[in-house]
mmCIF file of C-alpha atoms in Angstrom:
data_model
loop_
_atom_site.group_PDB
_atom_site.id
_atom_site.type_symbol
_atom_site.label_atom_id
_atom_site.label_comp_id
_atom_site.label_asym_id
_atom_site.label_seq_id
_atom_site.Cartn_x
_atom_site.Cartn_y
_atom_site.Cartn_z
ATOM 1 C CA UNK C 11 16.015 -12.497 88.531
ATOM 2 C CA UNK C 12 13.712 -14.136 91.094
ATOM 3 C CA UNK C 13 10.873 -13.294 88.929
ATOM 4 C CA UNK C 14 12.413 -15.147 85.952
ATOM 5 C CA UNK C 15 13.119 -18.135 88.094
ATOM 6 C CA UNK C 16 9.384 -18.277 88.881
ATOM 7 C CA UNK C 17 8.390 -18.544 85.192
ATOM 8 C CA UNK C 18 6.867 -21.918 84.456
ATOM 9 C CA UNK C 19 7.866 -23.554 81.225
ATOM 10 C CA UNK C 20 5.511 -25.965 79.550
ATOM 11 C CA UNK C 21 6.290 -29.668 79.965
ATOM 12 C CA UNK C 22 6.482 -30.169 76.005
ATOM 13 C CA UNK C 23 8.872 -27.129 75.537
ATOM 14 C CA UNK C 24 11.105 -29.194 73.405
ATOM 15 C CA UNK C 25 8.383 -30.366 70.879
ATOM 16 C CA UNK C 26 6.940 -26.829 70.777
ATOM 17 C CA UNK C 27 10.175 -25.384 69.867
ATOM 18 C CA UNK C 28 10.733 -27.920 67.162
ATOM 19 C CA UNK C 29 7.307 -27.124 65.718
ATOM 20 C CA UNK C 30 7.946 -23.348 65.796
ATOM 21 C CA UNK C 31 11.121 -23.927 63.818
ATOM 22 C CA UNK C 32 9.286 -26.103 61.439
ATOM 23 C CA UNK C 33 6.603 -23.514 60.802
ATOM 24 C CA UNK C 34 9.076 -20.869 60.344
ATOM 25 C CA UNK C 35 10.961 -22.987 57.614
ATOM 26 C CA UNK C 36 7.647 -23.705 55.868
ATOM 27 C CA UNK C 37 6.689 -19.885 55.922
ATOM 28 C CA UNK C 38 10.232 -19.142 54.447
ATOM 29 C CA UNK C 39 9.688 -21.780 51.741
ATOM 30 C CA UNK C 40 6.187 -20.397 50.878
ATOM 31 C CA UNK C 41 7.414 -16.891 50.738
ATOM 32 C CA UNK C 42 10.378 -17.967 48.453
ATOM 33 C CA UNK C 43 7.991 -19.853 46.234
ATOM 34 C CA UNK C 44 5.512 -16.878 46.146
ATOM 35 C CA UNK C 45 8.389 -14.572 45.048
ATOM 36 C CA UNK C 46 9.381 -16.985 42.348
ATOM 37 C CA UNK C 47 5.859 -17.314 41.053
ATOM 38 C CA UNK C 48 5.394 -13.536 41.071
ATOM 39 C CA UNK C 49 8.605 -12.867 39.324
ATOM 40 C CA UNK C 50 7.906 -15.534 36.763
ATOM 41 C CA UNK C 51 4.399 -14.109 36.154
ATOM 42 C CA UNK C 52 5.808 -10.536 35.784
ATOM 43 C CA UNK C 53 8.333 -11.840 33.332
ATOM 44 C CA UNK C 54 5.698 -13.636 31.225
ATOM 45 C CA UNK C 55 3.455 -10.457 31.308
ATOM 46 C CA UNK C 56 6.434 -8.339 30.151
ATOM 47 C CA UNK C 57 7.221 -10.834 27.298
ATOM 48 C CA UNK C 58 3.609 -10.848 26.136
ATOM 49 C CA UNK C 59 3.441 -7.182 26.330
ATOM 50 C CA UNK C 60 6.597 -6.689 24.355
ATOM 51 C CA UNK C 61 5.509 -9.313 21.851
ATOM 52 C CA UNK C 62 2.186 -7.708 21.258
ATOM 53 C CA UNK C 63 3.626 -4.181 20.917
ATOM 54 C CA UNK C 64 6.624 -5.107 18.821
ATOM 55 C CA UNK C 65 4.452 -5.433 15.787
ATOM 56 C CA UNK C 66 1.022 -4.165 16.820
ATOM 57 C CA UNK C 67 2.356 -0.774 17.824
ATOM 58 C CA UNK C 68 4.754 -0.445 14.889
ATOM 59 C CA UNK C 69 1.783 -1.098 12.543
ATOM 60 C CA UNK C 70 0.128 1.935 13.927
ATOM 61 C CA UNK C 71 3.103 4.169 14.230
ATOM 62 C CA UNK C 72 4.880 3.395 10.934
ATOM 63 C CA UNK C 73 8.542 3.324 10.431
ATOM 64 C CA UNK C 74 7.964 5.465 7.359
ATOM 65 C CA UNK C 75 6.893 8.741 8.624
ATOM 66 C CA UNK C 76 6.967 10.601 5.159
ATOM 67 C CA UNK C 77 4.400 11.121 2.563
ATOM 68 C CA UNK C 78 4.167 8.276 0.139
ATOM 69 C CA UNK C 79 2.945 10.346 -2.965
ATOM 70 C CA UNK C 80 5.773 12.881 -2.433
ATOM 71 C CA UNK C 81 8.279 10.191 -1.972
ATOM 72 C CA UNK C 82 7.276 8.360 -5.033
ATOM 73 C CA UNK C 83 6.363 11.291 -7.225
ATOM 74 C CA UNK C 84 8.987 10.338 -10.037
ATOM 75 C CA UNK C 85 8.356 6.656 -9.838
ATOM 76 C CA UNK C 86 4.591 6.680 -10.263
ATOM 77 C CA UNK C 87 4.551 9.825 -12.451
ATOM 78 C CA UNK C 88 2.685 12.263 -10.232
ATOM 79 C CA UNK C 89 2.038 15.582 -11.934
ATOM 80 C CA UNK C 90 2.002 18.610 -9.791
ATOM 81 C CA UNK C 91 2.107 18.452 -5.956
ATOM 82 C CA UNK C 92 0.127 16.268 -3.561
ATOM 83 C CA UNK C 93 -2.010 19.095 -2.227
ATOM 84 C CA UNK C 94 -5.154 17.571 -3.586
ATOM 85 C CA UNK C 95 -4.625 14.289 -1.688
ATOM 86 C CA UNK C 96 -6.998 13.310 1.226
ATOM 87 C CA UNK C 97 -5.375 11.969 4.398
ATOM 88 C CA UNK C 98 -6.851 8.705 5.725
ATOM 89 C CA UNK C 99 -4.109 6.876 7.691
ATOM 90 C CA UNK C 100 -6.146 3.754 8.359
ATOM 91 C CA UNK C 101 -4.458 0.513 9.226
ATOM 92 C CA UNK C 102 -5.663 -3.155 9.007
ATOM 93 C CA UNK C 103 -3.529 -6.099 10.283
ATOM 94 C CA UNK C 104 -4.011 -9.639 9.292
ATOM 95 C CA UNK C 105 -1.641 -12.679 9.488
ATOM 96 C CA UNK C 106 1.240 -10.428 10.852
ATOM 97 C CA UNK C 107 1.008 -8.058 7.793
ATOM 98 C CA UNK C 108 -0.264 -4.618 8.241
ATOM 99 C CA UNK C 109 -1.579 -2.526 5.418
ATOM 100 C CA UNK C 110 -1.961 1.318 5.965
ATOM 101 C CA UNK C 111 -4.050 3.293 3.524
ATOM 102 C CA UNK C 112 -2.256 6.603 3.869
ATOM 103 C CA UNK C 113 -3.998 8.892 1.389
ATOM 104 C CA UNK C 114 -6.322 9.032 -1.694
ATOM 105 C CA UNK C 115 -6.119 11.206 -4.746
ATOM 106 C CA UNK C 116 -8.936 11.365 -7.287
ATOM 107 C CA UNK C 117 -9.555 12.911 -10.732
ATOM 108 C CA UNK C 118 -12.027 12.208 -13.409
ATOM 109 C CA UNK C 119 -10.156 9.053 -14.603
ATOM 110 C CA UNK C 120 -9.606 7.270 -11.270
ATOM 111 C CA UNK C 121 -8.764 6.971 -7.692
ATOM 112 C CA UNK C 122 -4.994 6.592 -6.629
ATOM 113 C CA UNK C 123 -4.325 5.118 -3.247
ATOM 114 C CA UNK C 124 -1.077 5.308 -1.402
ATOM 115 C CA UNK C 125 -0.137 2.382 0.984
ATOM 116 C CA UNK C 126 2.377 1.421 3.481
ATOM 117 C CA UNK C 127 2.872 -2.339 3.826
ATOM 118 C CA UNK C 128 4.635 -3.812 6.833
ATOM 119 C CA UNK C 129 5.398 -7.514 7.244
ATOM 120 C CA UNK C 130 6.717 -9.291 10.257
ATOM 121 C CA UNK C 131 8.423 -11.771 8.109
ATOM 122 C CA UNK C 132 11.013 -10.027 5.825
ATOM 123 C CA UNK C 133 10.220 -9.572 2.183
ATOM 124 C CA UNK C 134 12.243 -11.858 -0.166
ATOM 125 C CA UNK C 135 13.470 -9.370 -2.721
ATOM 126 C CA UNK C 136 13.734 -5.768 -1.692
ATOM 127 C CA UNK C 137 14.859 -4.488 -5.201
ATOM 128 C CA UNK C 138 11.532 -4.810 -6.923
ATOM 129 C CA UNK C 139 9.315 -1.842 -7.592
ATOM 130 C CA UNK C 140 6.118 -3.639 -7.360
ATOM 131 C CA UNK C 141 4.334 -5.578 -4.656
ATOM 132 C CA UNK C 142 1.779 -8.122 -6.007
ATOM 133 C CA UNK C 143 -1.704 -8.156 -4.730
ATOM 134 C CA UNK C 144 -4.352 -10.950 -5.313
ATOM 135 C CA UNK C 145 -8.109 -10.743 -4.941
ATOM 136 C CA UNK C 146 -7.799 -6.896 -5.273
ATOM 137 C CA UNK C 147 -11.210 -5.419 -5.750
ATOM 138 C CA UNK C 148 -12.429 -1.769 -5.492
ATOM 139 C CA UNK C 149 -15.934 -0.338 -5.897
ATOM 140 C CA UNK C 150 -17.436 3.018 -5.457
ATOM 141 C CA UNK C 151 -20.634 3.848 -3.634
ATOM 142 C CA UNK C 152 -22.321 5.198 -6.821
ATOM 143 C CA UNK C 153 -21.672 2.244 -8.888
ATOM 144 C CA UNK C 154 -21.507 -1.600 -8.319
ATOM 145 C CA UNK C 155 -18.839 -2.391 -11.053
ATOM 146 C CA UNK C 156 -15.437 -3.410 -10.007
ATOM 147 C CA UNK C 157 -12.912 -0.586 -10.843
ATOM 148 C CA UNK C 158 -10.079 -1.355 -13.264
ATOM 149 C CA UNK C 159 -6.587 -1.543 -11.748
ATOM 150 C CA UNK C 160 -5.195 -0.236 -14.974
ATOM 151 C CA UNK C 161 -3.313 -3.388 -16.231
ATOM 152 C CA UNK C 162 -1.225 -3.783 -12.952
ATOM 153 C CA UNK C 163 -1.334 -6.497 -10.526
ATOM 154 C CA UNK C 164 -0.178 -4.654 -7.427
ATOM 155 C CA UNK C 165 1.137 -1.691 -5.743
ATOM 156 C CA UNK C 166 3.975 0.272 -7.545
ATOM 157 C CA UNK C 167 6.690 1.823 -5.391
ATOM 158 C CA UNK C 168 9.765 0.798 -3.422
ATOM 159 C CA UNK C 169 11.094 -0.841 -0.271
ATOM 160 C CA UNK C 170 12.355 1.373 2.473
ATOM 161 C CA UNK C 171 13.672 -1.664 4.436
ATOM 162 C CA UNK C 172 13.474 -5.349 4.487
ATOM 163 C CA UNK C 173 10.061 -5.314 6.145
ATOM 164 C CA UNK C 174 8.399 -2.252 4.718
ATOM 165 C CA UNK C 175 7.114 -1.320 1.233
ATOM 166 C CA UNK C 176 5.559 1.993 0.187
ATOM 167 C CA UNK C 177 3.565 2.230 -2.963
ATOM 168 C CA UNK C 178 0.469 3.596 -4.909
ATOM 169 C CA UNK C 179 -2.330 1.575 -6.440
ATOM 170 C CA UNK C 180 -4.560 2.960 -9.279
ATOM 171 C CA UNK C 181 -8.243 2.203 -9.612
ATOM 172 C CA UNK C 182 -9.652 3.521 -12.800
ATOM 173 C CA UNK C 183 -13.204 4.511 -13.748
ATOM 174 C CA UNK C 184 -12.969 3.446 -17.378
ATOM 175 C CA UNK C 185 -15.688 0.799 -17.197
ATOM 176 C CA UNK C 186 -18.188 3.071 -15.321
ATOM 177 C CA UNK C 187 -20.935 4.995 -17.092
ATOM 178 C CA UNK C 188 -22.097 8.419 -16.199
ATOM 179 C CA UNK C 189 -20.312 11.284 -14.437
ATOM 180 C CA UNK C 190 -18.283 10.807 -11.203
ATOM 181 C CA UNK C 191 -19.869 12.736 -8.301
ATOM 182 C CA UNK C 192 -17.960 15.172 -6.238
ATOM 183 C CA UNK C 193 -17.940 13.027 -3.069
ATOM 184 C CA UNK C 194 -18.363 9.275 -2.727
ATOM 185 C CA UNK C 195 -17.083 6.319 -0.706
ATOM 186 C CA UNK C 196 -14.368 3.773 -2.041
ATOM 187 C CA UNK C 197 -14.459 0.237 -0.769
ATOM 188 C CA UNK C 198 -11.239 -1.855 -1.244
ATOM 189 C CA UNK C 199 -10.961 -5.561 -0.541
ATOM 190 C CA UNK C 200 -7.518 -7.213 -0.733
ATOM 191 C CA UNK C 201 -7.369 -11.038 -0.220
ATOM 192 C CA UNK C 202 -3.708 -11.771 -0.466
ATOM 193 C CA UNK C 203 -0.331 -10.206 -0.555
ATOM 194 C CA UNK C 204 2.845 -11.670 -1.957
ATOM 195 C CA UNK C 205 6.052 -11.286 -0.017
ATOM 196 C CA UNK C 206 7.548 -10.284 -3.331
ATOM 197 C CA UNK C 207 7.447 -13.735 -5.107
ATOM 198 C CA UNK C 208 4.725 -15.877 -6.744
ATOM 199 C CA UNK C 209 5.538 -19.005 -4.791
ATOM 200 C CA UNK C 210 2.542 -20.094 -2.553
ATOM 201 C CA UNK C 211 4.581 -20.291 0.485
ATOM 202 C CA UNK C 212 5.409 -16.593 0.369
ATOM 203 C CA UNK C 213 1.848 -15.421 -0.330
ATOM 204 C CA UNK C 214 0.171 -14.191 2.826
ATOM 205 C CA UNK C 215 -3.631 -14.587 2.731
ATOM 206 C CA UNK C 216 -5.908 -12.540 4.716
ATOM 207 C CA UNK C 217 -8.641 -9.838 4.653
ATOM 208 C CA UNK C 218 -7.653 -6.257 4.353
ATOM 209 C CA UNK C 219 -10.691 -4.211 3.785
ATOM 210 C CA UNK C 220 -11.054 -0.375 3.694
ATOM 211 C CA UNK C 221 -13.953 1.950 3.254
ATOM 212 C CA UNK C 222 -12.869 5.561 2.878
ATOM 213 C CA UNK C 223 -14.388 8.850 1.800
ATOM 214 C CA UNK C 224 -13.035 10.244 -1.518
ATOM 215 C CA UNK C 225 -13.434 13.739 -3.053
ATOM 216 C CA UNK C 226 -13.106 14.457 -6.793
ATOM 217 C CA UNK C 227 -10.552 17.025 -7.757
ATOM 218 C CA UNK C 228 -9.956 17.576 -11.419
ATOM 219 C CA UNK C 229 -7.571 20.471 -11.037
ATOM 220 C CA UNK C 230 -4.531 20.077 -13.310
ATOM 221 C CA UNK C 231 -6.149 17.439 -15.654
ATOM 222 C CA UNK C 232 -5.606 18.444 -19.191
ATOM 223 C CA UNK C 233 -7.129 17.139 -22.463
ATOM 224 C CA UNK C 234 -5.562 17.920 -25.794
ATOM 225 C CA UNK C 235 -7.041 17.185 -29.281
ATOM 226 C CA UNK C 236 -4.088 17.868 -31.579
ATOM 227 C CA UNK C 237 -5.402 16.412 -34.815
ATOM 228 C CA UNK C 238 -2.005 15.824 -36.033
ATOM 229 C CA UNK C 239 -1.525 13.110 -38.866
ATOM 230 C CA UNK C 240 1.702 11.539 -40.170
ATOM 231 C CA UNK C 241 2.174 8.537 -42.386
ATOM 232 C CA UNK C 242 -1.587 7.517 -41.983
ATOM 233 C CA UNK C 243 -1.232 7.750 -38.247
ATOM 234 C CA UNK C 244 -3.465 10.226 -36.338
ATOM 235 C CA UNK C 245 -3.166 11.482 -32.749
ATOM 236 C CA UNK C 246 -6.843 12.062 -31.855
ATOM 237 C CA UNK C 247 -6.389 12.903 -28.100
ATOM 238 C CA UNK C 248 -4.027 13.204 -25.337
ATOM 239 C CA UNK C 249 -5.163 13.334 -21.880
ATOM 240 C CA UNK C 250 -2.917 14.324 -18.963
ATOM 241 C CA UNK C 251 -4.287 13.125 -15.630
ATOM 242 C CA UNK C 252 -2.840 13.167 -12.080
ATOM 243 C CA UNK C 253 -0.786 9.918 -12.575
ATOM 244 C CA UNK C 254 -1.512 8.861 -16.134
ATOM 245 C CA UNK C 255 -0.958 9.943 -19.678
ATOM 246 C CA UNK C 256 -3.671 8.569 -22.015
ATOM 247 C CA UNK C 257 -3.522 8.556 -25.738
ATOM 248 C CA UNK C 258 -5.980 7.736 -28.589
ATOM 249 C CA UNK C 259 -4.140 6.898 -31.887
ATOM 250 C CA UNK C 260 -5.822 5.992 -35.118
ATOM 251 C CA UNK C 261 -3.997 3.982 -37.793
ATOM 252 C CA UNK C 262 -4.689 1.453 -40.490
ATOM 253 C CA UNK C 263 -5.404 -2.027 -39.155
ATOM 254 C CA UNK C 264 -2.484 -3.300 -40.760
ATOM 255 C CA UNK C 265 -0.299 -1.224 -38.480
ATOM 256 C CA UNK C 266 -2.078 -2.041 -35.199
ATOM 257 C CA UNK C 267 0.907 -3.994 -33.968
ATOM 258 C CA UNK C 268 3.096 -1.097 -34.470
ATOM 259 C CA UNK C 269 5.260 -0.294 -31.411
ATOM 260 C CA UNK C 270 4.558 3.012 -29.804
ATOM 261 C CA UNK C 271 6.775 4.581 -27.277
ATOM 262 C CA UNK C 272 6.476 7.968 -25.494
ATOM 263 C CA UNK C 273 9.257 10.618 -24.727
ATOM 264 C CA UNK C 274 9.210 14.092 -23.272
ATOM 265 C CA UNK C 275 10.962 16.942 -25.074
ATOM 266 C CA UNK C 276 13.672 16.605 -22.398
ATOM 267 C CA UNK C 277 14.431 13.079 -23.547
ATOM 268 C CA UNK C 278 12.727 11.245 -20.702
ATOM 269 C CA UNK C 279 11.013 8.056 -21.710
ATOM 270 C CA UNK C 280 7.567 7.444 -20.167
ATOM 271 C CA UNK C 281 6.865 3.898 -19.152
ATOM 272 C CA UNK C 282 3.763 2.267 -20.946
ATOM 273 C CA UNK C 283 1.160 0.489 -18.762
ATOM 274 C CA UNK C 284 -1.481 -0.932 -21.051
ATOM 275 C CA UNK C 285 -2.921 -0.955 -24.525
ATOM 276 C CA UNK C 286 -6.437 -1.445 -25.981
ATOM 277 C CA UNK C 287 -7.136 -2.021 -29.736
ATOM 278 C CA UNK C 288 -10.508 -1.541 -31.314
ATOM 279 C CA UNK C 289 -10.965 -2.207 -35.004
ATOM 280 C CA UNK C 290 -13.620 -0.835 -37.415
ATOM 281 C CA UNK C 291 -13.698 -0.431 -41.214
ATOM 282 C CA UNK C 292 -10.102 -1.328 -41.704
ATOM 283 C CA UNK C 293 -8.968 1.180 -39.113
ATOM 284 C CA UNK C 294 -7.711 0.544 -35.581
ATOM 285 C CA UNK C 295 -8.183 2.831 -32.657
ATOM 286 C CA UNK C 296 -5.323 2.359 -30.128
ATOM 287 C CA UNK C 297 -5.716 3.473 -26.603
ATOM 288 C CA UNK C 298 -2.507 3.713 -24.822
ATOM 289 C CA UNK C 299 -1.905 4.370 -21.108
ATOM 290 C CA UNK C 300 1.431 5.593 -19.917
ATOM 291 C CA UNK C 301 2.701 6.838 -16.584
ATOM 292 C CA UNK C 302 2.414 10.591 -15.743
ATOM 293 C CA UNK C 303 4.940 12.980 -17.272
ATOM 294 C CA UNK C 304 7.401 15.295 -15.366
ATOM 295 C CA UNK C 305 6.230 18.859 -14.442
ATOM 296 C CA UNK C 306 8.850 20.438 -16.757
ATOM 297 C CA UNK C 307 7.539 18.792 -19.893
ATOM 298 C CA UNK C 308 6.693 21.254 -22.730
ATOM 299 C CA UNK C 309 5.875 18.758 -25.456
ATOM 300 C CA UNK C 310 5.497 14.963 -25.991
ATOM 301 C CA UNK C 311 7.346 12.901 -28.782
ATOM 302 C CA UNK C 312 5.387 9.806 -29.808
ATOM 303 C CA UNK C 313 7.673 7.367 -31.580
ATOM 304 C CA UNK C 314 6.417 4.886 -34.161
ATOM 305 C CA UNK C 315 9.673 3.292 -34.962
ATOM 306 C CA UNK C 316 10.382 3.295 -38.661
ATOM 307 C CA UNK C 317 7.242 5.269 -39.177
ATOM 308 C CA UNK C 318 8.843 8.296 -37.452
ATOM 309 C CA UNK C 319 7.709 10.641 -34.671
ATOM 310 C CA UNK C 320 4.885 12.968 -33.931
ATOM 311 C CA UNK C 321 5.426 15.815 -31.515
ATOM 312 C CA UNK C 322 2.486 17.170 -29.466
ATOM 313 C CA UNK C 323 2.703 20.552 -27.708
ATOM 314 C CA UNK C 324 1.137 20.238 -24.236
ATOM 315 C CA UNK C 325 1.688 23.811 -23.011
#
């Protein structure tokens, strides 16, 4: 205790004590502020990360994990299985809309492409079976001519939820000259996608570009030349491709507006897609394109209204 009594205290002990307390309070305040800043920064970082992954990651890991061609087999009229398809799985995102090119299928008549479309903004009408595309162009590496989309303005398919559409687009070779090589590249450029309406405020503009390898596979394609004539109407050729049924029908020019519908022997009506009419020497050559036919079809019934039916055996 004597030693403690001999300790000399500074004369300004009171002011030093006050300063020490003040420094302690300032340190505590700084530490509190630092913790608040750190917590806020981490929160912002977490929000940004979640914001980026909420759409970005989902665009790469699609909600739809199935095969588009197989899922839409009956809707698009795919003949046979999808064994001949080539997997691509390439995704392009622009203006909060992701477009994934899943697979390509090719025969002598065209390239058929399956897509998965996801939009951060919900689609306006999920009951439609077509998603409109604008500025939709496709070219092949062996020719500089734009491919024909077959009379359709978009992707045919269905919605699987309010933000996701799956569908198939056809690009036909009808305007190309020469043979289609075994292997080539397909370039697709899409400039706008409608959120299921034609109103401008629901059209998303962007730049969705793809360049993908394609292999020709004509397995299963069948050409029939029945030479059947009925009431001055002749069936010159029937072609069964992967996703289409093409018909060439000759009739007098006066009958060129004759309605033509197509049924299978099982009573299934095949939807028509497009019609071309070429006239020469008082005769009209009608080129009709229908969807593909079911696998269990044995014959096709071509209906000409009051002019009757013509049945074509395809087996």
